[in-house]
Amino acid sequence: MGLVGAGFVGPHHIDAVRRLGFVDVVAVAGSSEESARRKAETLRVGKSYGSYQALLDDPDVQVVHNATPNHLHYEVTSAALARGKHVVSDKPLAMTSAQARRLVNEAQRAAVVATVMFNYRGNPLVQQARLAIARGDVGTPHFVHGHYLQDWLLKDTDYSWRLDQEKGGASSAVADIGSHWCDLAQHVTGLEITHVLGDITTVVKKRRKPSGSRDAFQAGSGDGELVDIMAEDLASVLVRFENGVRGAFSVGQVCGGHKNDLVLEVCGAKASLRWRQEDQNELWIGHRDRANEVLQKDPSLLDERAREYAHLPGGHQEAWADAFLNVTREIYACIAAGPPYSALPPMIATFEDGFRAHRIVDAILESAADGGAWTRI
Ligand SMILES: NC(=O)c1ccc[n+]([C@@H]2O[C@H](COP(=O)([O-])OP(=O)(O)OC[C@H]3O[C@@H](n4cnc5c(N)ncnc54)[C@H](O)[C@@H]3O)[C@@H](O)[C@H]2O)c1
């Protein structure tokens, strides 16, 4: 495995791959020789490269994890595919839908495992909810709702390349975390989002941009020039799924107290299910005619197919990194199984899923620009 981009999330890719136990972490590529060497030392990786091209030239690297800022996703992933390497791209797949569509085609031609990291799929209780809905435990769903709220961009001294449309893309909060919510909602319900009506806004319109680079989630000290922010940091979206199922979600990174507060609830004819990332070891089950329930993440209480993603007994909490590992494990099982890589298991988000996420983000921006018009995906 070779990692390109070792900022906030890159080291978690390495951590997950190391926990597999049968994959060597070979090299790290950074934006310069110096930063790559520093990261490789900290992460105890043998080789470091000052460019992703040099990492791709290394024959020992068979799988490339792309954890660079969004504006580099296309070129790194495209170059890796051209060399026949497997790719684990962090989300979003690219900067634009057009790039994402090209990557779908390039991945098909390369005939390798090509995936987008939608890691919340890997939580055992997310899989439990998915299986329960497919089995009909909640009845026919009619309302899918929730939010994904964070607070790390609340102050005008907070800054991320995500807010610079040249580096993050046209959308900030919707593409960055709204894409996770939409992917999860579609994965858990098995329903595709077909229409959206978006209302977006930029709450913090001017921010202090630091002169050097700053990893995600690091608070700023207030230095740097004041810059105008055009990308949204808050959005509310009405959603229609196939079969007319209704939905709604809000996303924002300016909501005090919400650290990584991803909530998905599905209401159906028989019952409701709710999963909250910040309390991810519990699944709420809502009833009309009897007391509500809370299902603990206890392997002995889970469906057989969800149980394999719970690695500890009940009461031993599992967390974000464990779900990330579960997705990584599925990906490497496919790679290890060898070609053809045509049918990936449902937990793995394909490049088609990544392209779809882009189209949803586009439609939300289009809808908002039209003053809140229903827009078809
Ligand atoms: N799946 C998730 O839950 C999740 C979480 C966070 C971030 N992400 C995604 O991961 C990607 C990275 O996000 P982050 O928060 O880690 O960002 P970050 O800014 O913390 O890290 C990006 C890293 O890439 C490095 N970099 C910049 N240019 C480079 C180049 N030319 N070659 C190699 N490295 C280069 C930077 O120096 C930095 O270390 C983004 O696309 C983001 O959307 C996903």
Short mmCIF file of C-alpha atoms and ligand atoms in Angstrom, two decimals:
data_model
loop_
_atom_site.label_atom_id
_atom_site.label_comp_id
_atom_site.label_asym_id
_atom_site.label_seq_id
_atom_site.Cartn_x
_atom_site.Cartn_y
_atom_site.Cartn_z
CA MET A 1 0.00 0.00 0.00
CA GLY A 2 1.17 3.50 -0.79
CA LEU A 3 -0.47 6.63 0.64
CA VAL A 4 -0.63 9.96 -1.17
CA GLY A 5 -1.48 12.78 1.26
CA ALA A 6 -0.79 12.19 4.95
CA GLY A 7 -2.76 15.01 6.59
CA PHE A 8 -5.75 14.36 8.84
CA VAL A 9 -7.30 11.27 7.29
CA GLY A 10 -4.32 9.70 5.48
CA PRO A 11 -2.78 8.23 8.65
CA HIS A 12 -6.11 6.54 9.41
CA HIS A 13 -5.89 4.76 6.04
CA ILE A 14 -2.44 3.49 7.11
CA ASP A 15 -3.73 2.47 10.53
CA ALA A 16 -6.58 0.45 8.99
CA VAL A 17 -4.31 -1.25 6.45
CA ARG A 18 -1.80 -2.16 9.17
CA ARG A 19 -4.53 -3.74 11.25
CA LEU A 20 -5.31 -6.12 8.37
CA GLY A 21 -2.04 -7.86 9.14
CA PHE A 22 -1.28 -9.09 5.62
CA VAL A 23 -0.52 -5.85 3.76
CA ASP A 24 2.78 -3.94 3.80
CA VAL A 25 2.60 -0.17 4.04
CA VAL A 26 5.37 0.63 1.58
CA ALA A 27 5.52 4.38 1.02
CA VAL A 28 4.09 7.81 1.65
CA ALA A 29 4.04 10.65 -0.89
CA GLY A 30 3.68 14.27 0.23
CA SER A 31 3.70 17.70 -1.32
CA SER A 32 7.51 17.91 -0.93
CA GLU A 33 10.41 15.55 -0.17
CA GLU A 34 10.82 17.18 3.22
CA SER A 35 7.17 16.89 4.33
CA ALA A 36 6.95 13.32 2.99
CA ARG A 37 10.08 12.34 4.93
CA ARG A 38 8.69 13.87 8.13
CA LYS A 39 5.36 12.09 7.72
CA ALA A 40 7.05 8.78 6.88
CA GLU A 41 9.18 9.04 10.02
CA THR A 42 6.21 9.85 12.22
CA LEU A 43 4.14 7.06 10.71
CA ARG A 44 7.11 4.65 10.58
CA VAL A 45 6.78 4.00 6.87
CA GLY A 46 9.93 2.83 5.07
CA LYS A 47 9.92 4.99 1.93
CA SER A 48 8.93 8.59 1.29
CA TYR A 49 8.44 10.40 -2.02
CA GLY A 50 8.19 14.12 -2.77
CA SER A 51 5.68 13.52 -5.55
CA TYR A 52 2.85 11.10 -6.18
CA GLN A 53 4.38 10.25 -9.57
CA ALA A 54 7.47 8.84 -7.83
CA LEU A 55 5.26 6.73 -5.53
CA LEU A 56 3.35 5.40 -8.53
CA ASP A 57 6.64 4.40 -10.18
CA ASP A 58 7.45 2.17 -7.19
CA PRO A 59 6.66 -1.42 -8.30
CA ASP A 60 6.15 -2.45 -4.66
CA VAL A 61 3.07 -0.21 -4.47
CA GLN A 62 0.08 -2.18 -5.73
CA VAL A 63 -2.70 -0.24 -3.99
CA VAL A 64 -2.80 3.57 -3.90
CA HIS A 65 -4.77 5.40 -1.23
CA ASN A 66 -5.56 8.93 -2.35
CA ALA A 67 -6.06 11.21 0.68
CA THR A 68 -5.02 14.47 -0.93
CA PRO A 69 -7.16 17.63 -0.97
CA ASN A 70 -10.00 17.36 -3.49
CA HIS A 71 -8.34 19.31 -6.32
CA LEU A 72 -5.68 16.58 -6.62
CA HIS A 73 -8.04 13.61 -6.55
CA TYR A 74 -8.53 13.32 -10.31
CA GLU A 75 -4.89 13.55 -11.37
CA VAL A 76 -3.58 11.18 -8.67
CA THR A 77 -6.33 8.58 -9.20
CA SER A 78 -6.18 8.79 -12.97
CA ALA A 79 -2.39 8.33 -12.97
CA ALA A 80 -2.66 5.37 -10.57
CA LEU A 81 -5.26 3.68 -12.78
CA ALA A 82 -3.11 4.28 -15.86
CA ARG A 83 -0.37 2.26 -14.13
CA GLY A 84 -2.80 -0.54 -13.29
CA LYS A 85 -2.80 0.09 -9.53
CA HIS A 86 -5.82 -0.53 -7.33
CA VAL A 87 -7.23 2.72 -5.93
CA VAL A 88 -8.86 3.65 -2.65
CA SER A 89 -9.89 7.27 -3.15
CA ASP A 90 -11.13 9.25 -0.25
CA LYS A 91 -14.35 11.08 -0.94
CA PRO A 92 -15.32 13.04 -2.95
CA LEU A 93 -14.16 11.05 -5.96
CA ALA A 94 -13.08 14.20 -7.84
CA MET A 95 -13.67 17.96 -8.04
CA THR A 96 -16.50 17.80 -10.59
CA SER A 97 -19.02 15.32 -11.96
CA ALA A 98 -17.27 15.43 -15.33
CA GLN A 99 -14.01 14.30 -13.73
CA ALA A 100 -15.83 11.65 -11.71
CA ARG A 101 -17.47 10.28 -14.84
CA ARG A 102 -14.07 10.07 -16.56
CA LEU A 103 -12.70 8.15 -13.56
CA VAL A 104 -15.58 5.65 -13.78
CA ASN A 105 -14.54 4.93 -17.38
CA GLU A 106 -10.82 4.86 -16.60
CA ALA A 107 -11.39 2.42 -13.72
CA GLN A 108 -13.43 0.14 -15.98
CA ARG A 109 -10.60 0.09 -18.51
CA ALA A 110 -7.97 -0.53 -15.82
CA ALA A 111 -9.95 -3.53 -14.47
CA VAL A 112 -8.68 -3.05 -10.92
CA VAL A 113 -10.43 -2.57 -7.58
CA ALA A 114 -11.44 1.11 -7.56
CA THR A 115 -13.33 2.39 -4.52
CA VAL A 116 -14.38 5.57 -2.76
CA MET A 117 -14.04 5.70 1.02
CA PHE A 118 -17.56 6.10 2.39
CA ASN A 119 -16.44 4.68 5.70
CA TYR A 120 -19.68 4.99 7.70
CA ARG A 121 -20.99 2.00 5.77
CA GLY A 122 -18.57 -0.07 7.84
CA ASN A 123 -20.29 0.36 11.19
CA PRO A 124 -21.85 -2.89 12.46
CA LEU A 125 -25.10 -1.17 13.48
CA VAL A 126 -25.33 0.56 10.09
CA GLN A 127 -25.18 -2.90 8.54
CA GLN A 128 -27.73 -4.14 11.10
CA ALA A 129 -30.09 -1.29 10.10
CA ARG A 130 -29.56 -2.04 6.42
CA LEU A 131 -30.36 -5.73 6.88
CA ALA A 132 -33.40 -4.95 9.07
CA ILE A 133 -34.84 -2.58 6.46
CA ALA A 134 -34.22 -5.05 3.63
CA ARG A 135 -35.99 -7.75 5.68
CA GLY A 136 -39.00 -5.48 6.17
CA ASP A 137 -38.63 -4.92 9.94
CA VAL A 138 -39.62 -1.25 9.63
CA GLY A 139 -42.18 -1.86 6.87
CA THR A 140 -42.15 0.27 3.75
CA PRO A 141 -40.05 3.37 4.51
CA HIS A 142 -41.79 6.72 4.00
CA PHE A 143 -39.43 9.25 5.60
CA VAL A 144 -35.61 9.25 5.66
CA HIS A 145 -34.15 12.18 7.56
CA GLY A 146 -31.28 13.40 9.68
CA HIS A 147 -28.29 15.68 9.64
CA TYR A 148 -24.53 15.85 9.57
CA LEU A 149 -23.32 18.71 11.73
CA GLN A 150 -19.83 19.71 12.88
CA ASP A 151 -18.42 22.79 14.61
CA TRP A 152 -14.78 22.95 13.55
CA LEU A 153 -15.41 25.81 11.07
CA LEU A 154 -17.57 27.92 13.40
CA LYS A 155 -15.09 30.77 13.96
CA ASP A 156 -13.69 33.14 11.36
CA THR A 157 -10.22 32.06 12.51
CA ASP A 158 -11.01 28.48 11.39
CA TYR A 159 -9.91 27.66 7.87
CA SER A 160 -9.66 24.70 5.50
CA TRP A 161 -8.82 24.30 1.82
CA ARG A 162 -12.40 22.92 1.62
CA LEU A 163 -13.66 26.53 1.64
CA ASP A 164 -11.46 27.55 -1.31
CA GLN A 165 -13.41 26.57 -4.42
CA GLU A 166 -10.16 26.17 -6.39
CA LYS A 167 -9.08 23.41 -4.00
CA GLY A 168 -12.30 21.98 -2.55
CA GLY A 169 -14.72 22.34 -5.47
CA ALA A 170 -17.87 24.43 -5.94
CA SER A 171 -19.44 23.03 -2.77
CA SER A 172 -17.94 22.83 0.71
CA ALA A 173 -20.22 21.42 3.45
CA VAL A 174 -22.57 19.60 1.07
CA ALA A 175 -19.75 17.89 -0.84
CA ASP A 176 -17.61 17.28 2.23
CA ILE A 177 -20.12 15.80 4.67
CA GLY A 178 -23.48 15.95 2.88
CA SER A 179 -22.04 13.39 0.46
CA HIS A 180 -21.52 11.01 3.41
CA TRP A 181 -25.13 11.49 4.56
CA CYS A 182 -26.56 10.88 1.09
CA ASP A 183 -24.38 7.83 0.55
CA LEU A 184 -25.37 6.39 3.91
CA ALA A 185 -29.09 7.07 3.39
CA GLN A 186 -29.01 5.35 0.01
CA HIS A 187 -26.90 2.44 1.28
CA VAL A 188 -29.07 1.78 4.34
CA THR A 189 -32.44 2.08 2.59
CA GLY A 190 -31.40 0.57 -0.74
CA LEU A 191 -33.18 3.53 -2.39
CA GLU A 192 -31.62 6.08 -4.71
CA ILE A 193 -32.13 9.80 -4.26
CA THR A 194 -33.92 11.07 -7.37
CA HIS A 195 -34.76 14.73 -6.60
CA VAL A 196 -33.51 17.43 -4.24
CA LEU A 197 -34.53 20.92 -3.17
CA GLY A 198 -31.62 22.75 -1.60
CA ASP A 199 -31.23 25.87 0.50
CA ILE A 200 -27.58 26.76 1.04
CA THR A 201 -25.81 29.64 2.72
CA THR A 202 -22.41 30.85 3.84
CA VAL A 203 -22.66 31.82 7.51
CA VAL A 204 -19.03 32.90 7.97
CA LYS A 205 -18.43 35.11 4.93
CA LYS A 206 -14.86 36.20 5.70
CA ARG A 207 -12.15 34.10 7.30
CA ARG A 208 -8.51 34.38 8.31
CA LYS A 209 -6.56 32.21 5.88
CA PRO A 210 -3.30 30.91 7.41
CA SER A 211 -0.12 31.44 5.39
CA GLY A 212 1.02 27.81 5.83
CA SER A 213 -0.97 24.59 5.54
CA ARG A 214 -3.24 23.42 8.34
CA ASP A 215 -4.68 19.91 8.65
CA ALA A 216 -8.43 19.48 9.04
CA PHE A 217 -9.96 20.00 12.50
CA GLN A 218 -7.06 22.18 13.74
CA ALA A 219 -8.19 25.46 15.31
CA GLY A 220 -6.60 28.65 13.97
CA SER A 221 -4.76 31.29 15.99
CA GLY A 222 -6.19 34.28 14.15
CA ASP A 223 -3.20 35.12 11.95
CA GLY A 224 -3.39 35.31 8.17
CA GLU A 225 -5.18 37.53 5.66
CA LEU A 226 -8.93 38.02 5.69
CA VAL A 227 -10.46 36.32 2.62
CA ASP A 228 -13.99 36.17 1.21
CA ILE A 229 -15.66 32.74 1.40
CA MET A 230 -18.00 31.83 -1.45
CA ALA A 231 -18.62 28.12 -0.70
CA GLU A 232 -21.49 27.17 1.63
CA ASP A 233 -20.93 26.13 5.22
CA LEU A 234 -24.62 25.37 5.99
CA ALA A 235 -27.39 23.72 3.97
CA SER A 236 -30.84 22.21 4.34
CA VAL A 237 -32.11 19.84 1.69
CA LEU A 238 -35.48 18.26 0.98
CA VAL A 239 -35.04 14.89 -0.71
CA ARG A 240 -37.15 12.49 -2.73
CA PHE A 241 -36.08 8.91 -3.10
CA GLU A 242 -37.28 6.46 -5.72
CA ASN A 243 -40.82 5.17 -5.03
CA GLY A 244 -41.71 8.66 -3.77
CA VAL A 245 -40.14 8.15 -0.33
CA ARG A 246 -39.63 11.57 1.30
CA GLY A 247 -36.56 12.81 3.12
CA ALA A 248 -34.76 15.82 4.56
CA PHE A 249 -31.33 16.55 5.93
CA SER A 250 -29.21 19.47 7.10
CA VAL A 251 -25.46 19.80 6.96
CA GLY A 252 -23.23 22.41 8.50
CA GLN A 253 -19.76 22.84 9.90
CA VAL A 254 -20.68 25.93 11.93
CA CYS A 255 -22.89 24.28 14.57
CA GLY A 256 -21.37 24.57 18.07
CA GLY A 257 -21.19 21.38 20.08
CA HIS A 258 -21.72 19.06 17.13
CA LYS A 259 -18.36 17.36 16.63
CA ASN A 260 -19.08 14.66 14.07
CA ASP A 261 -22.82 14.45 14.48
CA LEU A 262 -24.11 12.27 11.66
CA VAL A 263 -27.68 11.11 12.27
CA LEU A 264 -29.79 8.95 9.98
CA GLU A 265 -33.37 7.97 10.78
CA VAL A 266 -35.69 5.86 8.66
CA CYS A 267 -39.42 5.88 9.47
CA GLY A 268 -41.51 3.09 7.96
CA ALA A 269 -45.00 1.67 8.17
CA LYS A 270 -44.12 -0.61 11.10
CA ALA A 271 -41.28 1.09 13.00
CA SER A 272 -38.43 3.60 12.87
CA LEU A 273 -34.66 3.12 13.11
CA ARG A 274 -32.14 5.78 14.09
CA TRP A 275 -28.33 5.61 14.12
CA ARG A 276 -26.14 8.42 15.43
CA GLN A 277 -22.42 8.37 14.70
CA GLU A 278 -21.54 10.01 18.03
CA ASP A 279 -23.37 7.18 19.86
CA GLN A 280 -22.53 4.58 17.27
CA ASN A 281 -22.77 1.57 19.57
CA GLU A 282 -26.54 1.98 19.82
CA LEU A 283 -29.37 1.63 17.32
CA TRP A 284 -32.71 3.22 18.33
CA ILE A 285 -35.83 1.34 17.31
CA GLY A 286 -39.06 3.33 17.58
CA HIS A 287 -42.50 1.71 17.95
CA ARG A 288 -46.04 3.01 17.97
CA ASP A 289 -47.73 0.37 20.15
CA ARG A 290 -45.00 -0.70 22.53
CA ALA A 291 -41.99 0.73 24.29
CA ASN A 292 -39.12 1.89 22.12
CA GLU A 293 -35.91 -0.13 22.14
CA VAL A 294 -32.18 0.54 22.06
CA LEU A 295 -30.15 -2.25 20.46
CA GLN A 296 -26.60 -2.33 21.79
CA LYS A 297 -23.70 -3.25 19.56
CA ASP A 298 -23.40 -6.74 20.98
CA PRO A 299 -22.35 -9.38 18.43
CA SER A 300 -24.62 -11.94 20.05
CA LEU A 301 -27.65 -9.69 19.36
CA LEU A 302 -26.83 -8.82 15.76
CA ASP A 303 -27.78 -10.52 12.52
CA GLU A 304 -25.16 -12.98 11.38
CA ARG A 305 -24.15 -10.80 8.44
CA ALA A 306 -23.72 -7.70 10.66
CA ARG A 307 -21.98 -9.65 13.42
CA GLU A 308 -18.78 -10.12 11.43
CA TYR A 309 -18.21 -6.34 11.62
CA ALA A 310 -18.42 -6.24 15.43
CA HIS A 311 -15.07 -7.34 16.82
CA LEU A 312 -15.62 -6.94 20.55
CA PRO A 313 -18.28 -8.20 22.96
CA GLY A 314 -21.17 -5.95 24.03
CA GLY A 315 -20.18 -3.02 26.24
CA HIS A 316 -16.73 -2.88 24.65
CA GLN A 317 -17.26 0.21 22.52
CA GLU A 318 -16.19 0.25 18.89
CA ALA A 319 -15.64 3.45 17.03
CA TRP A 320 -14.89 5.46 13.91
CA ALA A 321 -11.57 3.75 13.19
CA ASP A 322 -13.13 0.28 13.53
CA ALA A 323 -15.78 1.05 10.92
CA PHE A 324 -13.01 2.43 8.68
CA LEU A 325 -11.16 -0.86 9.19
CA ASN A 326 -14.25 -2.90 8.24
CA VAL A 327 -14.53 -1.15 4.88
CA THR A 328 -10.77 -1.45 4.33
CA ARG A 329 -10.95 -5.16 5.14
CA GLU A 330 -13.65 -5.73 2.53
CA ILE A 331 -11.63 -3.81 -0.07
CA TYR A 332 -8.44 -5.80 0.53
CA ALA A 333 -10.35 -9.08 0.59
CA CYS A 334 -11.45 -8.28 -2.99
CA ILE A 335 -7.92 -7.33 -4.02
CA ALA A 336 -6.50 -10.49 -2.45
CA ALA A 337 -9.14 -12.65 -4.17
CA GLY A 338 -7.80 -11.47 -7.54
CA PRO A 339 -9.52 -10.68 -10.84
CA PRO A 340 -12.14 -10.27 -12.16
CA TYR A 341 -13.04 -7.39 -9.85
CA SER A 342 -16.45 -6.92 -11.41
CA ALA A 343 -18.81 -7.38 -8.45
CA LEU A 344 -17.75 -5.69 -5.23
CA PRO A 345 -19.68 -6.43 -2.00
CA PRO A 346 -22.31 -3.83 -1.03
CA MET A 347 -20.22 -2.27 1.74
CA ILE A 348 -17.69 -1.05 -0.81
CA ALA A 349 -18.60 2.22 -2.52
CA THR A 350 -17.72 2.01 -6.20
CA PHE A 351 -16.62 4.84 -8.48
CA GLU A 352 -20.20 4.79 -9.82
CA ASP A 353 -21.36 5.54 -6.27
CA GLY A 354 -18.79 8.35 -6.13
CA PHE A 355 -20.06 9.77 -9.42
CA ARG A 356 -23.63 9.57 -8.12
CA ALA A 357 -22.59 11.53 -5.00
CA HIS A 358 -21.24 14.26 -7.30
CA ARG A 359 -24.49 14.42 -9.25
CA ILE A 360 -26.46 14.84 -6.03
CA VAL A 361 -24.19 17.68 -4.89
CA ASP A 362 -24.52 19.34 -8.32
CA ALA A 363 -28.30 19.08 -8.15
CA ILE A 364 -28.38 20.64 -4.65
CA LEU A 365 -26.28 23.59 -5.85
CA GLU A 366 -28.42 23.95 -8.99
CA SER A 367 -31.60 23.84 -6.92
CA ALA A 368 -30.32 26.49 -4.52
CA ALA A 369 -29.19 28.71 -7.41
CA ASP A 370 -32.73 28.44 -8.84
CA GLY A 371 -34.11 29.78 -5.57
CA GLY A 372 -35.06 26.37 -4.22
CA ALA A 373 -36.52 24.48 -7.17
CA TRP A 374 -37.01 20.71 -7.16
CA THR A 375 -34.13 19.37 -9.23
CA ARG A 376 -33.79 15.92 -10.72
CA ILE A 377 -30.56 13.96 -10.25
N1 LIG B 1 -13.75 9.51 4.77
C1 LIG B 1 -13.71 10.44 5.69
O1 LIG B 1 -14.38 10.35 6.70
C2 LIG B 1 -12.82 11.64 5.49
C3 LIG B 1 -12.42 12.41 6.58
C4 LIG B 1 -11.61 13.49 6.33
C5 LIG B 1 -11.20 13.80 5.05
N2 LIG B 1 -11.62 13.05 4.00
C6 LIG B 1 -11.18 13.35 2.63
O2 LIG B 1 -9.79 13.06 2.53
C7 LIG B 1 -9.11 14.02 1.75
C8 LIG B 1 -8.03 14.67 2.61
O3 LIG B 1 -8.66 15.36 3.67
P1 LIG B 1 -7.86 15.74 5.02
O4 LIG B 1 -8.88 16.24 5.96
O5 LIG B 1 -6.98 14.64 5.42
O6 LIG B 1 -7.01 16.97 4.48
P2 LIG B 1 -5.65 17.53 5.07
O7 LIG B 1 -5.50 18.90 4.55
O8 LIG B 1 -5.59 17.33 6.55
O9 LIG B 1 -4.54 16.56 4.42
C9 LIG B 1 -4.21 16.57 3.06
C10 LIG B 1 -2.74 16.21 2.95
O10 LIG B 1 -2.37 16.15 1.57
C11 LIG B 1 -1.07 16.70 1.44
N3 LIG B 1 -0.82 17.15 0.07
C12 LIG B 1 -1.12 18.34 -0.51
N4 LIG B 1 -0.67 18.35 -1.78
C13 LIG B 1 -0.11 17.14 -2.01
C14 LIG B 1 0.55 16.55 -3.15
N5 LIG B 1 0.71 17.22 -4.28
N6 LIG B 1 1.02 15.30 -3.02
C15 LIG B 1 0.88 14.61 -1.87
N7 LIG B 1 0.29 15.12 -0.76
C16 LIG B 1 -0.19 16.37 -0.84
C17 LIG B 1 -1.09 17.86 2.43
O11 LIG B 1 0.22 18.28 2.75
C18 LIG B 1 -1.81 17.22 3.60
O12 LIG B 1 -0.91 16.56 4.45
C19 LIG B 1 -10.18 15.00 1.28
O13 LIG B 1 -10.55 14.70 -0.03
C20 LIG B 1 -11.33 14.80 2.24
O14 LIG B 1 -12.60 15.03 1.64
C21 LIG B 1 -12.41 11.97 4.21
#
